[in-house]
Coordinates of C-alpha atoms in Angstrom, one line a residue:
Chain G
M1 CA 149.7 113.2 162.5
F2 CA 147.0 110.6 162.5
K3 CA 143.6 111.6 161.3
S4 CA 140.8 110.7 163.7
Y5 CA 138.5 108.0 162.4
P6 CA 135.5 110.3 161.8
A7 CA 137.6 112.7 159.8
L8 CA 138.9 109.9 157.6
A9 CA 135.4 108.7 157.0
M10 CA 134.3 112.2 156.0
D11 CA 137.3 112.5 153.6
R12 CA 136.3 109.4 151.9
S13 CA 132.7 110.2 151.6
D14 CA 133.7 113.6 150.1
Q15 CA 135.8 111.9 147.5
A16 CA 133.2 109.3 146.9
S17 CA 130.4 111.7 146.5
S18 CA 132.3 113.8 144.0
R19 CA 133.0 110.7 142.0
D20 CA 129.5 109.6 142.4
R21 CA 128.3 112.9 140.9
H22 CA 130.7 112.5 138.0
D23 CA 129.6 109.0 137.4
K24 CA 126.0 110.0 137.5
R25 CA 126.6 112.7 135.0
A26 CA 128.5 110.4 132.7
D27 CA 125.8 107.7 133.1
M28 CA 123.1 110.2 132.1
L29 CA 125.1 111.5 129.2
F30 CA 125.7 108.0 128.0
H31 CA 122.0 107.1 128.3
L32 CA 121.1 110.2 126.4
V33 CA 123.5 109.5 123.6
V34 CA 122.5 105.9 123.0
K35 CA 118.8 106.9 123.2
G36 CA 119.4 109.6 120.7
C37 CA 121.0 107.2 118.3
A38 CA 118.2 104.7 118.8
L39 CA 115.6 107.4 118.0
L40 CA 117.6 108.2 114.8
V41 CA 116.5 104.7 113.6
L42 CA 112.9 105.8 114.1
I43 CA 113.5 109.1 112.4
A44 CA 115.1 107.4 109.4
L45 CA 112.0 105.5 108.6
L46 CA 109.7 108.4 109.2
G47 CA 112.0 110.6 107.2
A48 CA 112.1 108.1 104.3
A49 CA 108.3 108.0 104.2
F50 CA 107.9 111.8 104.5
S51 CA 110.6 112.7 101.9
M52 CA 109.0 110.5 99.3
L53 CA 105.5 111.8 100.0
W54 CA 107.0 115.3 99.7
G55 CA 108.9 114.4 96.5
G56 CA 105.8 112.9 95.0
R57 CA 103.5 115.7 96.0
E58 CA 103.4 117.3 92.5
A59 CA 102.4 114.0 90.9
F60 CA 99.8 113.3 93.6
A61 CA 98.4 116.8 93.3
T62 CA 98.3 116.7 89.5
F63 CA 96.7 113.3 89.0
G64 CA 95.0 112.7 92.4
W65 CA 93.7 109.1 92.9
K66 CA 93.8 108.6 89.2
F67 CA 97.5 108.1 89.5
L68 CA 96.8 104.7 91.0
W69 CA 94.7 103.2 88.2
S70 CA 95.8 105.1 85.1
S71 CA 97.9 103.2 82.7
D72 CA 99.2 106.3 80.9
W73 CA 103.0 106.8 80.9
D74 CA 103.8 109.5 78.5
A75 CA 106.8 111.7 79.1
V76 CA 106.0 113.9 76.1
Q77 CA 102.4 114.7 77.1
R78 CA 103.3 114.6 80.8
K79 CA 100.7 112.1 81.7
F80 CA 101.7 109.5 84.3
G81 CA 99.9 106.6 86.0
A82 CA 101.1 103.8 88.2
L83 CA 98.9 101.0 86.9
V84 CA 101.4 99.3 84.6
P85 CA 104.3 99.2 87.1
I86 CA 101.9 98.2 90.0
Y87 CA 100.6 95.3 87.8
G88 CA 104.1 94.2 86.9
T89 CA 105.3 94.4 90.5
L90 CA 102.4 92.3 91.7
V91 CA 102.6 89.7 88.9
T92 CA 106.3 89.1 89.1
A93 CA 106.2 88.9 92.9
L94 CA 103.3 86.4 92.7
I95 CA 105.2 84.2 90.2
A96 CA 108.2 84.4 92.5
M97 CA 106.3 83.3 95.5
I98 CA 104.6 80.5 93.7
I99 CA 108.0 79.1 92.9
A100 CA 109.8 80.0 96.2
V101 CA 107.3 79.0 98.8
P102 CA 107.1 75.2 98.1
V103 CA 110.7 74.9 97.2
S104 CA 111.8 76.8 100.4
F105 CA 109.5 74.6 102.5
G106 CA 111.1 71.5 100.9
I107 CA 114.6 72.8 101.6
A108 CA 113.7 73.6 105.2
L109 CA 112.1 70.2 105.6
F110 CA 115.1 68.5 104.1
L111 CA 117.6 70.4 106.3
T112 CA 115.7 69.8 109.6
E113 CA 114.3 66.3 109.3
I114 CA 115.5 64.3 106.3
A115 CA 119.2 65.0 105.5
P116 CA 121.9 63.1 107.3
V117 CA 123.1 65.1 110.2
W118 CA 126.6 65.7 108.8
L119 CA 125.1 67.2 105.6
R120 CA 122.8 69.7 107.4
T121 CA 125.2 72.3 108.5
P122 CA 127.2 72.7 105.3
V123 CA 124.2 72.8 103.0
A124 CA 122.4 75.3 105.3
A125 CA 125.6 77.4 105.4
A126 CA 125.9 77.3 101.6
I127 CA 122.3 78.4 101.2
E128 CA 122.8 81.3 103.7
L129 CA 126.0 82.4 102.0
L130 CA 124.2 82.4 98.6
A131 CA 121.4 84.5 100.1
G132 CA 124.0 87.3 100.4
I133 CA 125.0 87.4 96.7
P134 CA 124.1 90.9 95.4
S135 CA 121.0 91.1 93.3
I136 CA 122.8 92.7 90.4
I137 CA 124.6 89.3 89.9
Y138 CA 121.2 87.6 89.6
G139 CA 120.2 90.3 87.1
M140 CA 123.3 89.8 85.0
W141 CA 122.9 86.1 85.0
G142 CA 119.3 86.6 84.1
L143 CA 120.1 88.9 81.1
F144 CA 123.0 87.0 79.6
V145 CA 122.2 83.4 80.4
F146 CA 118.7 82.9 81.5
V147 CA 116.9 85.2 78.9
P148 CA 118.5 83.4 75.9
F149 CA 117.6 80.1 77.5
M150 CA 114.0 81.1 78.0
A151 CA 113.8 82.5 74.4
E152 CA 115.2 79.3 72.9
H153 CA 113.7 76.6 75.0
V154 CA 110.9 77.6 77.3
D155 CA 108.9 80.4 75.6
P156 CA 108.3 78.7 72.3
W157 CA 107.2 75.5 74.1
L158 CA 104.8 77.5 76.3
D159 CA 103.4 79.4 73.4
E160 CA 102.9 76.2 71.4
N161 CA 101.5 74.0 74.1
L162 CA 99.7 76.3 76.5
G163 CA 98.9 79.3 74.4
A164 CA 95.9 77.6 72.8
L165 CA 94.2 76.7 76.0
P166 CA 90.8 78.4 76.6
I167 CA 91.2 80.3 79.8
T168 CA 94.9 80.3 80.7
G169 CA 96.0 80.5 77.1
P170 CA 96.4 84.3 76.8
L171 CA 98.9 84.1 79.7
F172 CA 101.4 82.2 77.5
Q173 CA 101.0 83.8 74.1
G174 CA 103.6 86.0 72.6
A175 CA 106.9 86.4 70.8
P176 CA 109.6 84.3 72.4
I177 CA 112.1 87.0 73.2
G178 CA 112.9 85.7 76.6
L179 CA 112.5 89.1 78.4
G180 CA 109.3 89.5 80.3
M181 CA 107.2 88.9 83.4
L182 CA 107.6 85.2 83.5
T183 CA 111.4 85.4 83.3
A184 CA 111.5 88.2 85.9
G185 CA 109.3 86.2 88.2
I186 CA 111.4 83.1 87.9
V187 CA 114.7 85.1 88.6
L188 CA 113.0 86.7 91.6
G189 CA 111.9 83.3 92.8
I190 CA 115.4 81.9 92.6
M191 CA 116.6 85.0 94.5
V192 CA 114.1 84.7 97.2
I193 CA 114.5 80.9 97.8
P194 CA 117.7 80.9 99.9
F195 CA 116.2 83.8 101.9
V196 CA 112.9 82.2 102.8
A197 CA 114.5 78.7 103.2
S198 CA 116.9 80.0 105.8
I199 CA 114.1 81.6 107.8
M200 CA 111.9 78.5 107.6
R201 CA 114.8 76.3 108.6
E202 CA 115.5 78.5 111.7
V203 CA 111.9 78.6 112.6
F204 CA 111.5 74.8 112.3
L205 CA 114.5 74.4 114.6
T206 CA 112.7 76.3 117.4
V207 CA 110.2 73.4 117.8
P208 CA 111.0 71.7 121.1
S209 CA 112.2 68.2 120.4
E210 CA 110.0 66.8 123.1
I211 CA 106.9 67.6 121.0
K212 CA 108.4 66.1 117.9
E213 CA 109.7 63.0 119.7
S214 CA 106.4 62.4 121.3
S215 CA 104.8 62.3 117.9
Y216 CA 107.5 60.0 116.5
A217 CA 107.0 57.8 119.6
I218 CA 103.4 57.1 118.8
G219 CA 104.4 56.0 115.3
S220 CA 104.1 59.1 113.2
T221 CA 106.0 59.2 109.9
T222 CA 108.4 62.1 109.3
W223 CA 105.9 63.8 107.0
E224 CA 103.1 63.5 109.7
V225 CA 105.4 65.0 112.3
V226 CA 106.2 67.9 110.0
W227 CA 102.6 68.4 108.7
D228 CA 100.7 67.9 111.9
V229 CA 103.2 69.0 114.6
V230 CA 106.0 71.2 113.3
L231 CA 103.9 73.3 110.8
P232 CA 101.0 74.0 113.2
Y233 CA 103.5 75.0 115.9
T234 CA 105.4 77.4 113.7
R235 CA 102.5 78.5 111.4
S236 CA 102.7 82.2 112.2
A237 CA 106.4 82.4 111.8
V238 CA 106.3 80.4 108.6
I239 CA 103.8 83.0 107.2
G240 CA 106.1 85.7 108.6
G241 CA 109.0 84.3 106.7
I242 CA 107.0 84.0 103.5
F243 CA 106.0 87.7 103.9
L244 CA 109.6 88.7 104.4
G245 CA 110.3 87.0 101.1
L246 CA 107.4 88.7 99.5
G247 CA 108.6 92.1 100.7
R248 CA 111.9 91.3 99.1
A249 CA 110.4 90.3 95.9
L250 CA 108.2 93.4 95.7
G251 CA 111.0 95.8 96.2
E252 CA 113.8 94.0 94.3
T253 CA 115.3 96.3 91.8
M254 CA 118.4 95.2 89.9
A255 CA 117.4 91.5 89.3
V256 CA 114.2 92.6 87.7
T257 CA 115.4 95.7 85.8
F258 CA 117.7 93.5 83.7
V259 CA 115.1 91.0 82.5
L260 CA 111.7 92.7 82.5
G261 CA 112.2 94.5 79.2
N262 CA 111.2 98.0 80.4
A263 CA 108.0 98.3 78.4
H264 CA 105.0 100.3 79.5
L265 CA 102.5 97.7 78.3
L266 CA 99.5 96.3 80.0
S267 CA 99.5 92.8 78.6
A268 CA 97.8 89.6 79.9
S269 CA 100.7 87.5 78.5
L270 CA 103.5 86.6 80.9
L271 CA 105.8 86.3 77.9
E272 CA 105.5 90.0 77.0
P273 CA 107.9 92.6 78.4
G274 CA 106.5 94.7 81.2
N275 CA 107.6 97.0 84.0
S276 CA 107.7 97.0 87.7
I277 CA 107.8 100.0 90.2
A278 CA 111.4 99.5 91.1
A279 CA 112.5 98.8 87.5
T280 CA 110.7 101.9 86.2
I281 CA 112.4 104.1 88.8
A282 CA 115.8 102.6 88.2
N283 CA 115.5 102.8 84.4
E284 CA 114.1 106.3 84.1
F285 CA 115.3 108.2 87.0
T286 CA 118.3 109.8 85.4
E287 CA 116.3 110.5 82.2
A288 CA 113.4 112.3 83.8
D289 CA 113.4 115.6 82.0
S290 CA 110.5 117.4 83.8
P291 CA 109.8 118.0 87.4
L292 CA 106.4 116.2 87.0
Y293 CA 108.1 113.2 85.5
L294 CA 110.6 113.0 88.4
S295 CA 107.8 113.6 90.9
S296 CA 105.8 110.7 89.4
L297 CA 108.8 108.4 89.8
I298 CA 109.2 109.4 93.4
A299 CA 105.5 109.0 93.9
L300 CA 105.9 105.4 92.6
G301 CA 108.6 105.0 95.2
F302 CA 106.2 106.1 97.9
L303 CA 103.6 103.5 96.8
L304 CA 106.3 100.8 96.9
F305 CA 107.3 102.0 100.4
A306 CA 103.7 101.9 101.6
V307 CA 103.1 98.4 100.2
T308 CA 106.4 96.9 101.5
F309 CA 105.9 98.6 104.8
I310 CA 102.6 96.8 105.3
V311 CA 104.0 93.5 104.1
L312 CA 107.1 93.7 106.3
A313 CA 105.2 94.8 109.3
V314 CA 102.9 91.8 109.0
A315 CA 105.9 89.6 108.5
R316 CA 107.6 90.9 111.7
L317 CA 104.5 90.6 113.8
M318 CA 104.0 87.0 112.7
L319 CA 107.6 86.2 113.4
M320 CA 107.4 87.9 116.8
R321 CA 104.5 85.7 117.8
L322 CA 106.6 82.5 117.6
A323 CA 109.6 84.2 119.2
K324 CA 107.4 85.1 122.2
R325 CA 106.1 81.6 122.5
A326 CA 109.6 80.1 122.2
G327 CA 110.7 82.5 125.0
E328 CA 107.9 81.3 127.2
N329 CA 108.8 77.7 126.7
R330 CA 112.3 78.3 127.7
Q331 CA 111.4 79.8 131.0
Chain J
M1 CA 92.5 47.6 106.0
K2 CA 95.0 48.7 108.6
A3 CA 97.8 47.5 106.4
M4 CA 96.4 49.5 103.5
L5 CA 96.3 52.6 105.7
N6 CA 99.9 52.1 106.9
L7 CA 101.0 51.6 103.3
R8 CA 99.4 54.8 102.3
R9 CA 101.0 56.7 105.1
Q10 CA 104.3 55.3 104.2
I11 CA 104.0 56.2 100.5
T12 CA 103.0 59.7 101.5
D13 CA 106.0 59.9 103.7
Y14 CA 108.3 58.6 100.9
V15 CA 106.9 61.0 98.4
A16 CA 107.3 64.0 100.8
K17 CA 110.9 63.0 101.5
I18 CA 111.7 62.7 97.8
M19 CA 110.0 66.0 97.0
A20 CA 111.9 67.8 99.8
T21 CA 115.2 66.4 98.5
L22 CA 114.4 67.4 95.0
A23 CA 113.5 70.9 96.2
T24 CA 116.9 71.2 97.8
L25 CA 118.6 70.0 94.6
F26 CA 116.4 72.4 92.6
G27 CA 117.4 75.3 94.8
L28 CA 121.1 74.5 94.8
F29 CA 121.0 73.9 91.0
W30 CA 120.1 77.5 90.2
L31 CA 122.6 78.9 92.7
V32 CA 125.4 76.7 91.4
W33 CA 124.4 77.7 87.9
I34 CA 124.6 81.4 88.8
L35 CA 127.9 81.1 90.6
W36 CA 129.3 79.0 87.7
T37 CA 128.3 81.7 85.2
T38 CA 129.9 84.4 87.4
V39 CA 133.2 82.4 87.6
S40 CA 133.3 81.2 84.0
K41 CA 132.6 84.6 82.6
G42 CA 134.4 86.7 85.2
L43 CA 137.6 84.8 85.5
P44 CA 138.8 85.1 81.9
A45 CA 138.0 88.8 82.0
L46 CA 140.1 89.2 85.2
K47 CA 143.3 91.0 84.2
W48 CA 145.8 93.1 86.0
S49 CA 144.7 96.2 84.1
L50 CA 141.4 95.9 85.9
F51 CA 143.0 97.3 89.0
T52 CA 145.3 99.8 87.3
Q53 CA 143.3 101.5 84.6
M54 CA 140.2 103.8 84.5
T55 CA 136.8 102.9 83.1
P56 CA 137.1 103.2 79.4
P57 CA 134.9 105.0 76.9
P58 CA 133.3 102.7 74.3
G59 CA 135.8 101.0 72.1
S60 CA 139.0 101.3 74.0
D61 CA 140.8 99.3 76.7
G62 CA 140.5 100.0 80.3
G63 CA 139.9 98.7 83.8
L64 CA 137.7 99.5 86.8
L65 CA 140.3 101.3 89.1
N66 CA 138.2 104.5 89.7
A67 CA 135.1 102.4 90.4
F68 CA 136.9 100.2 92.9
V69 CA 138.4 103.2 94.6
G70 CA 135.0 105.0 94.6
S71 CA 133.2 102.0 96.0
F72 CA 135.9 101.5 98.7
I73 CA 135.7 105.2 99.8
M74 CA 131.9 105.3 99.9
S75 CA 131.5 101.9 101.6
G76 CA 134.2 102.7 104.1
L77 CA 132.7 106.0 104.9
A78 CA 129.2 104.4 105.2
V79 CA 130.6 101.9 107.7
L80 CA 132.4 104.7 109.6
I81 CA 129.2 106.8 109.9
A82 CA 126.8 104.0 110.7
T83 CA 128.9 101.8 113.0
P84 CA 129.1 104.1 116.1
I85 CA 125.4 105.1 115.7
G86 CA 124.3 101.5 115.2
I87 CA 126.3 100.3 118.2
A88 CA 124.9 103.0 120.4
A89 CA 121.3 102.3 119.2
G90 CA 121.8 98.6 119.7
T91 CA 123.1 99.3 123.2
Y92 CA 120.1 101.3 124.0
L93 CA 117.8 98.6 122.9
A94 CA 119.6 95.8 124.8
E95 CA 120.7 97.6 128.0
Y96 CA 118.3 100.5 128.5
A97 CA 115.0 99.7 126.8
R98 CA 114.6 96.0 127.1
N99 CA 110.8 95.3 127.5
T100 CA 109.8 98.9 127.2
R101 CA 107.3 100.1 124.6
L102 CA 109.8 102.6 123.0
G103 CA 112.4 99.9 122.8
E104 CA 110.0 97.4 121.2
T105 CA 108.9 100.1 118.7
I106 CA 112.4 100.9 117.7
R107 CA 113.3 97.3 117.4
F108 CA 110.3 96.8 115.2
V109 CA 111.1 99.8 113.0
N110 CA 114.7 98.7 112.7
D111 CA 113.6 95.2 111.5
I112 CA 111.5 96.8 108.9
L113 CA 114.4 99.1 107.8
L114 CA 116.6 96.0 107.7
S115 CA 114.5 94.4 105.0
A116 CA 113.2 97.6 103.3
P117 CA 113.9 97.7 99.5
S118 CA 117.2 99.5 99.0
I119 CA 115.8 101.6 96.2
I120 CA 113.7 103.4 98.8
I121 CA 116.8 104.3 100.7
G122 CA 118.2 105.7 97.5
L123 CA 115.1 107.9 96.8
F124 CA 115.1 109.1 100.4
V125 CA 118.8 110.2 100.3
Y126 CA 118.1 111.7 96.9
E127 CA 115.5 114.0 98.4
L128 CA 117.5 114.5 101.5
M129 CA 120.9 115.4 100.0
V130 CA 121.1 115.4 96.2
R131 CA 118.1 117.7 95.7
Q132 CA 119.4 120.1 98.3
M133 CA 123.0 120.1 96.9
G134 CA 121.7 120.3 93.4
H135 CA 123.9 117.5 92.0
F136 CA 124.9 113.9 92.6
S137 CA 127.8 113.3 94.9
G138 CA 130.0 110.7 96.6
I139 CA 129.0 111.9 100.1
A140 CA 125.3 111.3 99.2
G141 CA 126.2 107.8 98.1
A142 CA 128.0 107.2 101.4
V143 CA 125.0 108.4 103.4
A144 CA 122.7 106.2 101.4
L145 CA 124.9 103.2 102.1
S146 CA 125.1 104.1 105.8
F147 CA 121.3 103.8 106.0
I148 CA 121.7 100.2 104.9
V149 CA 124.5 99.5 107.3
L150 CA 122.7 101.0 110.3
P151 CA 119.9 98.5 110.8
V152 CA 122.3 95.5 110.4
V153 CA 124.7 96.9 113.1
V154 CA 121.8 97.8 115.4
R155 CA 120.3 94.3 115.1
T156 CA 123.6 92.4 115.7
T157 CA 124.7 94.7 118.6
D158 CA 121.3 94.3 120.2
E159 CA 121.3 90.5 119.8
M160 CA 124.9 90.1 120.9
L161 CA 124.5 92.2 124.1
Q162 CA 121.4 90.2 125.0
L163 CA 123.4 87.1 124.8
V164 CA 125.8 88.3 127.5
P165 CA 124.8 86.6 130.8
S166 CA 123.2 88.9 133.3
S167 CA 125.6 87.6 136.0
M168 CA 128.4 89.6 134.2
R169 CA 126.5 92.8 134.4
E170 CA 125.5 92.2 137.9
S171 CA 129.0 91.4 139.1
A172 CA 130.3 94.6 137.6
L173 CA 127.5 96.7 139.0
A174 CA 127.9 95.1 142.4
L175 CA 131.5 96.3 142.4
G176 CA 130.2 99.8 142.1
V177 CA 131.1 100.3 138.4
P178 CA 128.9 102.9 136.8
Q179 CA 126.6 101.5 134.1
W180 CA 128.3 103.3 131.1
K181 CA 131.6 101.7 132.2
V182 CA 130.0 98.3 132.5
V183 CA 128.7 98.7 129.0
R184 CA 132.0 99.9 127.5
Q185 CA 134.5 97.8 129.5
V186 CA 132.6 94.6 130.2
L187 CA 129.7 94.1 127.7
Y188 CA 131.4 95.4 124.6
R189 CA 134.4 93.2 125.3
A190 CA 132.2 90.2 125.9
S191 CA 130.3 90.7 122.6
L192 CA 133.1 92.2 120.4
A193 CA 133.3 89.2 118.0
G194 CA 129.5 89.4 117.4
I195 CA 129.6 93.2 116.8
V196 CA 132.5 93.0 114.4
T197 CA 130.6 90.2 112.6
G198 CA 127.7 92.6 112.2
V199 CA 129.9 95.2 110.7
L200 CA 131.4 92.7 108.3
L201 CA 128.0 91.4 107.2
A202 CA 126.9 95.0 106.6
F203 CA 130.0 95.7 104.6
A204 CA 129.3 92.6 102.5
R205 CA 125.8 93.8 102.0
I206 CA 126.6 97.2 100.7
S207 CA 129.5 96.1 98.5
G208 CA 127.0 95.0 95.8
E209 CA 124.2 97.5 96.4
T210 CA 123.3 99.2 93.2
A211 CA 119.9 100.8 93.5
P212 CA 120.7 103.3 96.3
L213 CA 123.9 104.5 94.5
L214 CA 122.1 105.0 91.2
F215 CA 120.2 108.0 92.7
T216 CA 123.0 109.4 94.9
A217 CA 126.5 108.9 93.7
L218 CA 125.5 108.0 90.1
N219 CA 128.7 107.4 88.2
N220 CA 131.9 109.1 87.0
Q221 CA 134.0 108.1 84.1
Y222 CA 137.0 109.8 85.6
W223 CA 139.2 109.5 88.6
T224 CA 137.9 111.4 91.6
T225 CA 138.4 111.2 95.3
S226 CA 136.3 114.3 95.9
L227 CA 133.2 113.5 97.9
G228 CA 131.4 116.6 96.4
E229 CA 131.3 115.2 92.9
P230 CA 129.6 112.2 91.3
M231 CA 131.7 109.2 92.1
A232 CA 132.3 106.0 90.2
N233 CA 131.4 102.7 91.9
V234 CA 131.5 99.1 90.9
P235 CA 127.8 98.2 91.1
V236 CA 126.6 101.1 88.9
V237 CA 129.4 100.5 86.4
I238 CA 128.4 96.9 86.2
F239 CA 124.8 97.9 85.7
Q240 CA 125.6 100.4 82.9
Y241 CA 128.2 98.2 81.2
A242 CA 126.0 95.1 81.3
M243 CA 123.1 97.0 79.7
S244 CA 125.4 98.4 77.0
P245 CA 125.8 96.8 73.6
Y246 CA 129.6 96.6 73.7
E247 CA 131.3 93.2 74.2
F248 CA 134.3 94.7 75.9
W249 CA 132.1 96.5 78.4
H250 CA 130.3 93.2 79.1
A251 CA 133.6 91.5 79.9
L252 CA 134.5 94.3 82.3
A253 CA 131.1 94.0 83.9
W254 CA 131.6 90.3 84.5
A255 CA 135.0 90.9 85.9
G256 CA 133.5 93.4 88.3
A257 CA 130.7 91.0 89.2
F258 CA 133.2 88.3 89.9
V259 CA 135.3 90.4 92.2
V260 CA 132.2 91.6 94.1
T261 CA 130.8 88.1 94.5
M262 CA 134.1 86.7 95.8
L263 CA 134.3 89.6 98.2
V264 CA 130.8 88.9 99.5
L265 CA 131.4 85.2 99.8
V266 CA 134.8 85.7 101.6
L267 CA 133.2 88.2 104.0
G268 CA 130.4 85.8 104.7
L269 CA 132.8 83.0 105.5
V270 CA 135.0 85.2 107.7
S271 CA 132.0 86.4 109.7
R272 CA 130.8 82.9 110.1
A273 CA 134.2 81.8 111.4
L274 CA 134.2 84.8 113.8
L275 CA 130.8 84.0 115.1
L276 CA 131.7 80.4 115.9
R277 CA 128.6 79.1 117.6
K278 CA 126.9 82.3 118.6
K279 CA 123.6 82.7 116.8
V280 CA 122.7 85.8 115.0
T281 CA 120.0 86.2 112.4
V282 CA 120.3 89.0 110.0

């Protein structure tokens, strides 16, 4: 009637071991599934790179390295080169960063050191929310509001006052139509500001308050604390944040497509319409009437991918350096 | 001499403070201007017919019904595809591969995917699906969007699981609970709010994405719920209508832009409220 003690123990261990086996199998299965999903992320990036290289192979094979520095873009004669879009991408991104970096730094400074405490959270939240507005909205605003504004007020003034200068003059000569590199660069800059400012603000917040307080305690002004303590401490991450912004500016499509003018012109003037890699692809993709044309567009996409990959990788490495140090401090 | 030096330091400080404040006002000025434009042009164009009628040919009245439905289907499908995969991948990074080389590599690649230009995702899925199928389709659009959702979900899941205190894991494991049950029944519950936030943020992000849909779902002037055909969607309709010369199409584009912006802002606010004080950076 009663089981002897050893028998009971054996019973239990039997049960336990069958459950153990089941659990072990389930554990291994679960591990495998999550690992597979994680590897999918890796495959996605490799797949993206490879598929564009594959899609652009016809263009690369036909034009070779000349694709990079030829300014031809002729759908009729089937001659394509990436110089004009590359130039437009770099110039608009450069203008954007010239505007966005100092302004974002100012915003981050204001939100971490200057603003009254009650104001910091709501303004930071507003800026972060605005960073999420889709780029097509920026593009529409650019086309319908900002382009006319530039054409009426800014372009004529630039042409009149700066166009005659000896060296920088050619940058600002041209018909005041509002569309063009300068407008696109400014719209991009406005778009990138909330993005870079939020990163810089977060980075500044990682500076241990002991360090800042020590500096204040020996009589430093706010500016001295920021310039001599906060900035050196966060330098790599600040650069990382700027590079993230740059990556965004280089690859941004919709905001630029609306205001760049879609013209395959290599012009020194920032007031002339131009083209960027992303805008060229977006504008012409559905019109590409020959395989070589389509292949050239995808080859452009590959170039964009390669450039943004490098920029974003640098950005992440820089950001990781600060994160590592912050982790060490905490321990 | 010393007084002079101090005065200079103070002036520098004042100038810096004023410049920083001006920079903030400068940044906010543009953003307010853009929001104001969207509201002032979008609100008057907002009519009930927007949600009951199809996209019109030039010159006649219409709405954006098919575009809203198409966007909803494709975004919903993208979230359905990417959320389980993203949560699983995030789980791997946080629970199985913390401090391993493979884990670090995947985290790094995921971060790059997170900020990669969306036009590249569009071209990738074009090569992957559209070219194979021979035509644009709604399913290709959904897959393209899911590649944008994926890294966001991976990142938030990873970060949220890392925030769960180790004592919770250890207590469960000490009771003899197998690890997969610990993850599913303890860790997911503890970090549910954060993971849901990630999905909401991702949804907000794809609701305005235009570039990837341009090469995958394209557009469709007519009503369709079939995933095998080109599918209308709000961002591409906004793009085409805004670029067109017709006043009425412009008004429709602004109405669409207004709806999308409001949706993004509301989702942003909701996800912030959900997060409370937990910190996520996406």
